[in-house]
DNA sequence: TCCTCATGCTGCAATTTTGCAGTCTATCGA
DNA sequence: TCGATAGACTGCAAAATTGCAGCATGAGGA
């Protein structure tokens, strides 16, 4: 019988695609990772990876093993959770991946409250460019804009939010206020950098009016907001950003209104851990409050 | 994260109840087994076993872990099976536990045929006193007389067989032939040793007539058969033994006829391996042939 | 085209793991 | 009550695993 622990290493490499990366995640040396992978392959008599350029891809055998290895992992994690009583305890670490705007404007202001309710949960708020993938275990949970199609995930709809065009009063005073969507072509637009967009749901301008292109661009919604707020131009912002900034005005609110959904994505293995449920509940409350606030405000 | 391989050791100890025994099964030193068990317990922060006399019993935490560890094992075994192509290949080892009589008189004569059909399967026929337990992985499959109640097992009814009282013509010539069941009390009876009986289904004599006791006893049905065959007394034998011996005669066939079932029990993890299915199919055929033979014969 | 950076492999030393003896303890049977 | 047997724990040497340093290779950018 082969060493079951080698499956843990195998999973790491299969997910991160390089030995070095896997080694970091596993807190081992890349050499060790390589050697244990070789050992596993030998004892199974199968070639698990093919090296294409810098990265390793699973072979057919590798894919077959991967599914089973995930099952092993799942069982092992449940084992720890149950035996250590972790599944019942509101303690431990949760890594949550969110979009930058949501993290900055919705979650960050409420973190104090969360920590007071759950002092023993360490909540890491990750706003990497691109959502980290719970199915790759880069994060435990993620709030995403689209429902992921595959993976061992538990997905639930948190709610939706609206977006409008915003501009500062200073900008409108100097450049005038657009009356019709077509007027937008004559204005300075603020938006994302299309090549670096990490979710198709963020491609707002194309939806507002075909062919519309931003000239002031950033990968960061916060940078965009600051530009708009300081009178640089007109841009699409979520209401939970635009409405909070008293210096901003909605532009063409009757013509341009976008809606997006928030999806909460959790790895199946973790979905019934108390601490994960606590975070999920908090997220549902935050999004609920967000929607109530917009309605009444 | 703890070493997943330690779960393998844990399972071994949980099943065999002693370090030394587990060590033999795992092909490790008992010292190593003990130390890795300690390490696992420490990294989970739980006491897994309590020592009661010579044996180790699972604590509550241990029980919780056990179920998960079995899930890990199951996934790991599937992994090997699939990657090595073992699941499709008619090769490898199968350990089959059967009752001695069935093994000797039904299976052994057909082993040549099995081997010719499946030359790459090594079939171990185990006739230990008592059935080995597939759920403890002492055997891969077992033909049992009763349907086991629990365990991760796949159970199917193979068929039934009949038993009658038999005696040799020599015995009857010297001691006379019983005419009524009550006559049996005056005869020399051959049977099992009640204290050493390993399945309640083997307690035939009580079923024939209350209070009937054997004086010539053995734990082995083959020894009993030899005694009966050589004129030592009257005893219950399966028809597949008694009818094959031309020197034996059925006694009181209209009054005494017992029926027993054959159950094929396979560990769930192995049930869909080709080699295991091949053995199962062969067993079904053997039992079918046995029943046809009795009917027509 | 060259340079830089990161990956991944080989040799070596340090650490860890493992197995073997020997010892102690507990259970079973005479 | 006393051996006999088997299980489990401690010291020590052997073997394996691991990490580090150095080097080759290949991809991406200036």
XYZ file of C-alpha atoms (C1' of nucleotides) in Angstrom:
654
model
C 0.000 0.000 0.000
C 1.264 3.423 -0.910
C 1.658 6.249 1.573
C -1.725 7.938 1.908
C -0.042 11.165 2.825
C 1.383 11.366 -0.675
C -2.138 12.039 -1.893
C -2.059 15.267 0.063
C 1.046 16.324 -1.812
C -0.439 15.171 -5.088
C -3.515 17.325 -4.528
C -1.374 20.341 -3.814
C 0.552 19.967 -7.045
C -2.544 19.180 -9.074
C -4.107 22.393 -7.837
C -1.195 24.781 -8.037
C 0.344 23.268 -11.162
C 3.948 23.743 -10.075
C 6.092 22.012 -7.504
C 7.351 25.257 -6.047
C 3.886 26.677 -5.580
C 2.581 23.495 -4.056
C 5.588 23.400 -1.769
C 4.736 26.830 -0.415
C 1.141 25.867 0.256
C 2.137 22.592 1.874
C 4.968 24.200 3.814
C 7.475 21.742 2.427
C 10.497 22.012 0.221
C 9.931 21.741 -3.499
C 12.459 18.937 -3.594
C 10.414 16.912 -1.170
C 7.257 17.566 -3.089
C 8.912 16.407 -6.294
C 10.294 13.288 -4.733
C 7.101 12.261 -3.024
C 5.221 12.793 -6.248
C 7.664 10.542 -8.034
C 7.276 7.940 -5.320
C 3.500 8.036 -5.589
C 3.615 7.700 -9.353
C 5.959 4.754 -9.062
C 3.915 2.913 -6.495
C 0.802 3.361 -8.589
C 2.678 2.509 -11.755
C 1.248 5.493 -13.522
C 2.427 8.788 -14.872
C 0.390 11.404 -13.055
C 1.549 14.622 -14.690
C 2.854 15.771 -18.013
C 5.121 18.775 -18.077
C 4.023 21.404 -20.549
C 6.323 24.359 -20.370
C 6.589 25.535 -16.824
C 3.415 23.915 -15.616
C 2.322 20.413 -14.903
C -0.909 19.069 -16.268
C -2.718 16.019 -15.082
C -2.572 13.023 -17.352
C -5.605 10.814 -17.746
C -4.436 8.673 -14.851
C -3.793 11.829 -12.909
C -7.341 13.013 -13.446
C -8.687 9.698 -12.295
C -6.571 9.884 -9.180
C -7.511 13.477 -8.554
C -11.170 12.761 -7.979
C -10.396 10.013 -5.518
C -7.756 12.101 -3.805
C -10.330 14.818 -3.283
C -12.606 12.263 -1.675
C -9.760 11.264 0.603
C -9.140 14.879 1.492
C -12.773 15.466 2.171
C -12.961 12.538 4.551
C -9.725 13.511 6.239
C -10.927 17.045 6.818
C -14.224 15.839 8.227
C -12.240 13.602 10.510
C -10.207 16.453 11.932
C -13.227 18.678 12.179
C -15.211 16.139 14.104
C -12.510 14.840 16.387
C -11.135 18.219 17.323
C -14.681 19.429 17.835
C -13.884 22.102 15.313
C -17.172 21.519 13.553
C -19.045 22.807 16.562
C -16.674 25.523 17.602
C -16.940 29.129 16.545
C -13.220 29.445 16.297
C -10.507 29.190 13.710
C -9.647 30.815 10.460
C -11.877 31.631 7.499
C -10.496 32.986 4.255
C -13.081 34.923 2.332
C -12.489 36.132 -1.196
C -14.593 39.098 -2.324
C -14.652 41.771 -4.977
C -12.757 44.842 -3.932
C -15.748 47.186 -3.873
C -17.881 44.861 -1.821
C -15.034 44.243 0.580
C -14.177 47.901 1.002
C -17.624 49.466 1.184
C -19.858 46.761 2.567
C -17.818 44.322 4.591
C -14.959 46.363 5.986
C -17.309 48.821 7.785
C -19.077 45.852 9.399
C -16.003 43.894 10.430
C -15.955 45.404 13.895
C -19.429 44.104 14.527
C -18.500 40.659 13.189
C -15.478 40.413 15.393
C -17.460 41.400 18.458
C -20.001 38.665 17.751
C -17.340 36.101 16.868
C -14.169 37.014 18.705
C -12.488 33.686 18.106
C -12.891 33.582 14.336
C -10.027 35.032 12.363
C -11.599 36.316 9.171
C -9.218 37.012 6.295
C -10.719 39.300 3.684
C -9.000 38.702 0.379
C -9.544 41.132 -2.471
C -7.169 39.637 -4.965
C -7.613 40.575 -8.568
C -9.875 37.783 -9.619
C -11.781 35.650 -7.226
C -9.864 32.979 -5.475
C -11.270 29.612 -6.146
C -12.717 27.709 -3.216
C -12.598 24.542 -5.249
C -8.843 24.983 -5.453
C -8.818 25.813 -1.762
C -7.251 29.166 -2.357
C -10.050 30.467 -0.173
C -12.642 28.884 2.062
C -15.491 31.015 0.786
C -16.003 33.566 -1.941
C -18.608 36.126 -2.828
C -18.762 36.037 -6.606
C -20.725 37.739 -9.329
C -21.542 34.587 -11.244
C -22.615 31.161 -10.228
C -19.617 28.849 -10.704
C -20.373 25.913 -12.906
C -18.377 23.144 -11.386
C -16.440 22.057 -8.376
C -17.421 20.589 -5.058
C -19.144 23.757 -4.006
C -22.165 24.898 -2.102
C -23.615 27.919 -3.851
C -26.307 30.272 -2.633
C -27.695 33.553 -3.871
C -27.037 36.313 -1.369
C -28.998 38.981 -3.173
C -28.504 41.566 -5.873
C -27.361 45.172 -6.124
C -27.779 47.959 -8.649
C -25.291 50.122 -10.428
C -25.694 53.523 -12.014
C -23.612 56.080 -13.766
C -22.164 58.616 -11.373
C -20.327 61.893 -11.681
C -19.275 64.605 -9.261
C -21.108 67.904 -9.142
C -17.839 69.620 -9.982
C -17.487 67.586 -13.173
C -21.067 68.238 -14.247
C -20.697 71.921 -13.572
C -17.767 72.157 -15.949
C -18.728 69.594 -18.608
C -22.500 69.651 -18.516
C -24.970 66.881 -17.702
C -25.775 64.214 -20.322
C -29.457 64.184 -21.226
C -29.522 61.073 -23.406
C -27.321 57.950 -23.422
C -25.827 59.026 -26.754
C -24.459 62.133 -25.040
C -22.090 59.887 -23.120
C -19.877 59.568 -26.184
C -18.806 63.188 -25.690
C -17.830 62.678 -22.044
C -14.778 61.417 -20.210
C -15.573 57.890 -19.087
C -14.037 56.025 -16.196
C -13.970 52.232 -16.206
C -12.130 48.968 -16.077
C -9.236 47.930 -18.292
C -10.889 45.370 -20.595
C -7.800 43.167 -20.968
C -7.387 42.923 -17.224
C -11.004 42.402 -16.345
C -11.359 39.270 -14.225
C -15.084 38.689 -14.458
C -17.266 39.321 -17.487
C -19.872 40.817 -15.150
C -17.615 43.822 -14.640
C -17.779 44.858 -18.288
C -20.362 47.555 -17.612
C -19.807 50.129 -20.313
C -20.535 47.787 -23.185
C -23.886 47.159 -21.588
C -24.686 50.846 -21.218
C -24.162 51.683 -24.859
C -22.380 49.643 -27.500
C -18.905 50.783 -28.345
C -18.552 52.953 -25.262
C -14.947 53.045 -24.107
C -13.338 54.433 -21.006
C -10.292 56.660 -21.245
C -9.493 56.754 -17.546
C -9.114 53.188 -16.518
C -8.142 51.109 -13.538
C -8.405 47.549 -12.373
C -9.564 48.905 -9.044
C -13.105 50.078 -8.423
C -11.804 52.177 -5.543
C -9.402 53.971 -7.819
C -12.244 54.528 -10.283
C -14.425 55.906 -7.518
C -11.727 58.308 -6.397
C -11.282 59.514 -9.974
C -15.006 60.085 -10.384
C -15.291 61.652 -6.959
C -12.548 64.113 -7.807
C -14.246 65.208 -10.992
C -12.231 63.265 -13.543
C -15.216 61.832 -15.393
C -18.363 59.731 -15.477
C -18.359 56.062 -14.571
C -20.425 53.127 -13.478
C -20.408 52.502 -9.751
C -22.420 50.195 -7.510
C -25.011 52.177 -5.600
C -23.437 51.091 -2.355
C -20.449 53.166 -3.360
C -22.036 55.978 -5.339
C -24.860 56.722 -2.910
C -22.509 56.844 0.046
C -20.502 59.623 -1.493
C -22.497 62.839 -1.017
C -20.499 64.599 -3.699
C -21.755 62.249 -6.447
C -24.865 62.439 -8.594
C -26.546 59.706 -10.584
C -26.456 60.282 -14.298
C -29.337 59.220 -16.564
C -30.867 57.137 -13.770
C -33.953 56.443 -15.883
C -31.936 55.174 -18.821
C -29.057 53.371 -17.241
C -29.542 50.898 -14.441
C -27.541 47.697 -14.138
C -28.154 44.791 -11.794
C -25.736 42.195 -10.548
C -26.084 39.213 -8.259
C -23.963 38.231 -5.300
C -23.327 34.505 -5.015
C -21.878 32.980 -1.921
C -19.657 30.069 -2.790
C -18.341 27.695 -0.162
C -16.315 24.547 -0.462
C -18.579 21.590 0.288
C -16.168 20.177 2.817
C -16.383 23.290 4.910
C -20.008 24.255 4.474
C -21.176 22.751 7.711
C -18.427 24.054 9.937
C -19.880 26.399 12.480
C -17.404 29.154 11.834
C -18.135 29.028 8.123
C -21.845 29.153 8.780
C -21.328 32.113 11.039
C -19.571 33.986 8.260
C -22.259 32.984 5.769
C -24.994 34.226 8.040
C -23.192 37.498 8.559
C -22.812 37.911 4.797
C -26.514 37.285 4.255
C -27.298 39.936 6.848
C -24.930 42.429 5.299
C -26.380 41.995 1.830
C -29.907 42.103 3.214
C -29.134 45.338 5.054
C -27.620 46.697 1.869
C -30.814 46.068 -0.064
C -33.081 47.469 2.660
C -30.927 50.551 2.903
C -31.084 51.215 -0.824
C -34.859 50.745 -0.866
C -35.583 53.012 2.057
C -32.804 55.506 1.306
C -2.304 19.105 8.861
C -1.655 15.672 10.273
C -0.080 12.856 8.281
C -2.873 11.159 6.355
C -0.937 7.931 6.367
C -1.385 7.728 10.116
C -5.061 7.041 9.477
C -4.024 3.816 7.794
C -2.209 2.765 10.952
C -5.113 3.902 13.094
C -7.522 1.732 11.106
C -5.295 -1.273 11.513
C -5.166 -0.892 15.272
C -8.869 -0.125 15.557
C -9.609 -3.344 13.717
C -7.150 -5.717 15.298
C -7.313 -4.209 18.770
C -3.618 -4.660 19.561
C -0.511 -2.897 18.338
C 1.307 -6.142 17.682
C -1.486 -7.578 15.594
C -1.924 -4.400 13.638
C 1.816 -4.279 13.084
C 1.755 -7.710 11.460
C -1.083 -6.750 9.164
C 0.541 -3.471 8.231
C 3.972 -5.048 7.893
C 5.473 -2.597 10.317
C 7.057 -2.877 13.720
C 4.756 -2.620 16.706
C 6.924 0.199 17.999
C 6.307 2.225 14.904
C 2.609 1.563 15.050
C 2.503 2.713 18.640
C 4.466 5.842 17.949
C 2.476 6.859 14.912
C -0.724 6.317 16.835
C 0.561 8.582 19.566
C 1.504 11.172 17.006
C -1.935 11.074 15.419
C -3.635 11.401 18.759
C -1.467 14.364 19.651
C -2.022 16.211 16.411
C -5.765 15.726 16.738
C -5.639 16.569 20.403
C -7.731 13.567 21.284
C -7.351 10.291 23.035
C -8.240 7.661 20.468
C -8.015 4.442 22.476
C -8.468 3.281 26.010
C -6.494 0.283 27.163
C -8.633 -2.370 28.776
C -6.501 -5.313 29.710
C -4.568 -6.483 26.715
C -6.786 -4.876 24.126
C -7.414 -1.352 23.002
C -10.908 -0.028 22.663
C -11.931 3.021 20.746
C -12.897 6.018 22.806
C -15.754 8.216 21.685
C -13.342 10.364 19.696
C -11.834 7.207 18.306
C -15.195 6.017 17.076
C -15.836 9.325 15.416
C -12.480 9.152 13.703
C -12.980 5.555 12.708
C -15.909 6.267 10.432
C -14.042 9.007 8.655
C -10.908 6.935 8.419
C -12.899 4.204 6.716
C -14.116 6.750 4.215
C -10.529 7.769 3.588
C -9.551 4.159 3.111
C -12.396 3.555 0.763
C -11.412 6.486 -1.414
C -7.762 5.546 -1.332
C -8.513 2.006 -2.427
C -10.723 3.198 -5.259
C -7.903 5.465 -6.290
C -5.408 2.643 -6.552
C -7.917 0.415 -8.251
C -8.746 2.947 -10.882
C -5.276 4.281 -11.562
C -3.611 0.918 -11.747
C -6.454 -0.269 -13.941
C -6.993 -2.933 -11.360
C -10.714 -2.319 -11.395
C -10.901 -3.536 -14.958
C -8.294 -6.218 -14.812
C -9.011 -9.851 -14.077
C -5.845 -10.159 -12.069
C -4.728 -9.929 -8.498
C -5.519 -11.595 -5.252
C -8.887 -12.477 -3.748
C -9.224 -13.892 -0.258
C -12.384 -15.910 0.130
C -13.561 -17.203 3.489
C -15.889 -20.200 3.401
C -17.178 -22.936 5.639
C -14.958 -25.959 5.588
C -17.499 -28.326 4.039
C -18.429 -25.953 1.262
C -14.780 -25.265 0.536
C -13.753 -28.890 0.525
C -16.660 -30.475 -1.319
C -18.008 -27.770 -3.574
C -15.293 -25.248 -4.311
C -12.086 -27.237 -4.199
C -13.213 -29.652 -6.943
C -14.047 -26.682 -9.164
C -10.897 -24.685 -8.555
C -9.159 -26.118 -11.578
C -11.917 -24.808 -13.784
C -11.809 -21.413 -12.102
C -8.095 -21.111 -12.579
C -8.348 -22.026 -16.228
C -10.952 -19.324 -16.793
C -9.084 -16.776 -14.684
C -5.419 -17.651 -14.789
C -4.261 -14.312 -13.378
C -6.448 -14.297 -10.274
C -4.867 -15.762 -7.176
C -7.765 -17.132 -5.176
C -7.056 -17.863 -1.503
C -9.592 -20.228 0.012
C -9.695 -19.699 3.765
C -11.512 -22.195 5.943
C -10.670 -20.772 9.303
C -12.791 -21.782 12.237
C -15.331 -19.029 12.088
C -15.864 -16.821 9.118
C -13.390 -14.112 8.574
C -14.993 -10.759 8.545
C -14.851 -8.795 5.319
C -15.786 -5.655 7.197
C -12.599 -6.060 9.201
C -10.762 -6.828 5.978
C -9.670 -10.186 7.191
C -11.019 -11.478 3.909
C -12.213 -9.869 0.692
C -15.294 -12.032 0.399
C -17.031 -14.645 2.508
C -19.706 -17.255 1.962
C -21.662 -17.259 5.188
C -24.674 -19.056 6.598
C -26.357 -15.942 7.930
C -26.859 -12.473 6.593
C -24.513 -10.174 8.509
C -26.303 -7.273 10.129
C -23.855 -4.458 9.776
C -20.700 -3.298 8.124
C -19.958 -1.745 4.779
C -20.907 -4.903 2.971
C -22.628 -6.019 -0.179
C -24.701 -9.095 0.592
C -26.441 -11.414 -1.802
C -28.206 -14.741 -1.461
C -26.381 -17.448 -3.397
C -28.933 -20.194 -2.814
C -29.726 -22.830 -0.270
C -28.782 -26.436 0.432
C -30.310 -29.279 2.373
C -28.936 -31.495 5.098
C -29.980 -34.950 6.195
C -28.948 -37.554 8.687
C -26.463 -40.008 7.236
C -24.942 -43.270 8.307
C -22.783 -45.902 6.632
C -24.254 -49.219 5.568
C -21.768 -50.944 7.856
C -23.046 -49.020 10.861
C -26.674 -49.732 10.040
C -25.922 -53.429 9.537
C -24.494 -53.692 13.051
C -26.676 -51.182 14.954
C -29.972 -51.292 13.059
C -31.787 -48.514 11.214
C -33.823 -45.945 13.181
C -37.480 -45.942 12.175
C -38.643 -42.907 14.109
C -36.807 -39.796 15.282
C -37.097 -40.945 18.874
C -34.994 -43.992 17.959
C -32.049 -41.646 17.511
C -31.609 -41.416 21.257
C -30.384 -44.981 21.252
C -27.750 -44.359 18.567
C -24.227 -43.022 18.453
C -24.462 -39.470 17.176
C -21.750 -37.501 15.439
C -21.785 -33.715 15.576
C -20.165 -30.395 16.417
C -18.739 -29.398 19.791
C -21.339 -26.932 21.051
C -18.895 -24.708 22.935
C -16.713 -24.350 19.851
C -19.467 -23.827 17.350
C -18.818 -20.672 15.395
C -22.211 -20.087 13.808
C -25.583 -20.853 15.385
C -26.685 -22.281 12.031
C -24.399 -25.267 12.620
C -26.293 -26.406 15.710
C -28.158 -29.118 13.811
C -28.935 -31.772 16.387
C -31.013 -29.533 18.588
C -33.175 -28.871 15.584
C -33.630 -32.546 14.782
C -34.900 -33.504 18.222
C -34.662 -31.551 21.457
C -32.012 -32.708 23.831
C -30.142 -34.747 21.247
C -26.436 -34.766 21.981
C -23.495 -36.050 20.035
C -20.890 -38.242 21.657
C -18.402 -38.225 18.814
C -17.668 -34.607 18.183
C -15.406 -32.466 16.082
C -15.147 -28.848 15.022
C -14.520 -30.117 11.509
C -17.312 -31.300 9.234
C -14.745 -33.307 7.296
C -13.681 -35.165 10.408
C -17.346 -35.805 11.186
C -17.879 -37.102 7.681
C -14.934 -39.445 7.940
C -16.234 -40.770 11.242
C -19.684 -41.387 9.786
C -18.248 -42.854 6.622
C -16.200 -45.317 8.641
C -19.210 -46.499 10.569
C -18.722 -44.633 13.825
C -22.251 -43.286 14.057
C -25.094 -41.215 12.635
C -24.757 -37.533 11.924
C -26.099 -34.574 10.030
C -24.283 -33.820 6.791
C -25.020 -31.456 3.932
C -26.329 -33.394 0.961
C -23.391 -32.211 -1.087
C -21.239 -34.292 1.184
C -23.512 -37.180 2.090
C -24.795 -37.878 -1.415
C -21.295 -37.885 -2.881
C -20.216 -40.694 -0.632
C -21.644 -43.918 -2.094
C -21.180 -45.754 1.197
C -23.635 -43.468 3.034
C -27.387 -43.767 3.390
C -29.898 -41.117 4.375
C -31.589 -41.813 7.675
C -35.230 -40.831 8.278
C -35.271 -38.675 5.148
C -39.002 -38.066 5.514
C -38.712 -36.873 9.087
C -35.456 -34.986 9.145
C -34.588 -32.433 6.520
C -32.766 -29.199 7.291
C -32.225 -26.240 5.013
C -29.573 -23.569 5.157
C -28.823 -20.511 3.036
C -25.561 -19.447 1.485
C -24.931 -15.709 1.644
C -22.195 -14.095 -0.353
C -20.705 -11.186 1.547
C -18.304 -8.756 -0.081
C -16.714 -5.611 1.214
C -18.372 -2.640 -0.484
C -15.073 -1.157 -1.512
C -14.186 -4.229 -3.505
C -17.558 -5.214 -4.894
C -17.043 -3.648 -8.284
C -13.551 -4.894 -8.908
C -13.571 -7.193 -11.888
C -11.672 -9.953 -10.174
C -14.093 -9.912 -7.276
C -17.040 -10.035 -9.646
C -15.458 -12.937 -11.419
C -15.220 -14.864 -8.184
C -18.786 -13.930 -7.282
C -20.078 -15.147 -10.617
C -18.188 -18.387 -10.260
C -19.666 -18.885 -6.792
C -23.190 -18.304 -8.088
C -22.594 -20.889 -10.790
C -21.220 -23.422 -8.337
C -24.181 -23.057 -6.001
C -26.600 -23.180 -8.925
C -24.965 -26.339 -10.226
C -25.160 -27.776 -6.742
C -28.897 -27.198 -6.565
C -29.556 -28.544 -10.083
C -27.502 -31.603 -9.316
C -29.435 -32.377 -6.150
C -32.760 -31.900 -7.929
C -31.957 -34.111 -10.892
C -29.810 -36.572 -8.918
C 18.883 39.172 -28.810
C 20.125 39.231 -24.243
C 18.881 39.442 -19.452
C 16.196 38.203 -15.566
C 13.519 35.374 -12.928
C 11.501 31.227 -11.456
C 11.106 26.289 -11.837
C 13.006 21.907 -11.113
C 16.821 18.697 -10.587
C 21.404 16.665 -8.149
C 24.754 16.175 -4.130
C 25.281 16.559 0.749
C 24.305 17.224 5.653
C 20.865 17.212 9.315
C 16.916 15.446 11.033
C 13.427 12.135 11.512
C 11.632 7.695 11.198
C 12.099 2.939 11.681
C 13.352 -1.702 13.453
C 15.665 -4.476 16.789
C 16.894 -5.900 21.605
C 15.958 -5.922 26.003
C 12.795 -5.041 29.895
C 8.448 -4.636 32.194
C 3.603 -5.780 32.785
C -0.618 -8.332 32.495
C -3.257 -12.401 31.463
C -4.055 -17.271 31.274
C -3.591 -21.906 32.793
C -1.540 -25.521 35.716
C 1.122 -19.414 43.545
C 3.966 -19.736 39.831
C 5.472 -20.087 35.040
C 4.521 -19.209 30.293
C 3.052 -16.307 26.821
C 2.012 -12.111 24.556
C 1.707 -7.162 24.404
C 3.770 -2.710 24.951
C 7.421 0.606 26.222
C 12.705 2.458 26.249
C 17.686 2.887 24.285
C 20.395 2.510 20.201
C 21.887 1.911 15.481
C 20.449 1.886 10.703
C 17.771 3.701 7.149
C 14.941 6.946 5.186
C 13.206 11.498 4.603
C 13.910 16.229 4.420
C 15.954 20.855 3.452
C 19.634 23.558 1.596
C 22.915 25.022 -1.830
C 24.271 25.028 -6.397
C 23.299 24.397 -11.270
C 20.661 23.677 -15.631
C 16.628 24.962 -18.275
C 13.071 27.665 -20.205
C 9.721 31.464 -20.379
C 8.885 36.455 -20.531
C 10.373 41.335 -20.857
C 13.507 45.132 -22.201
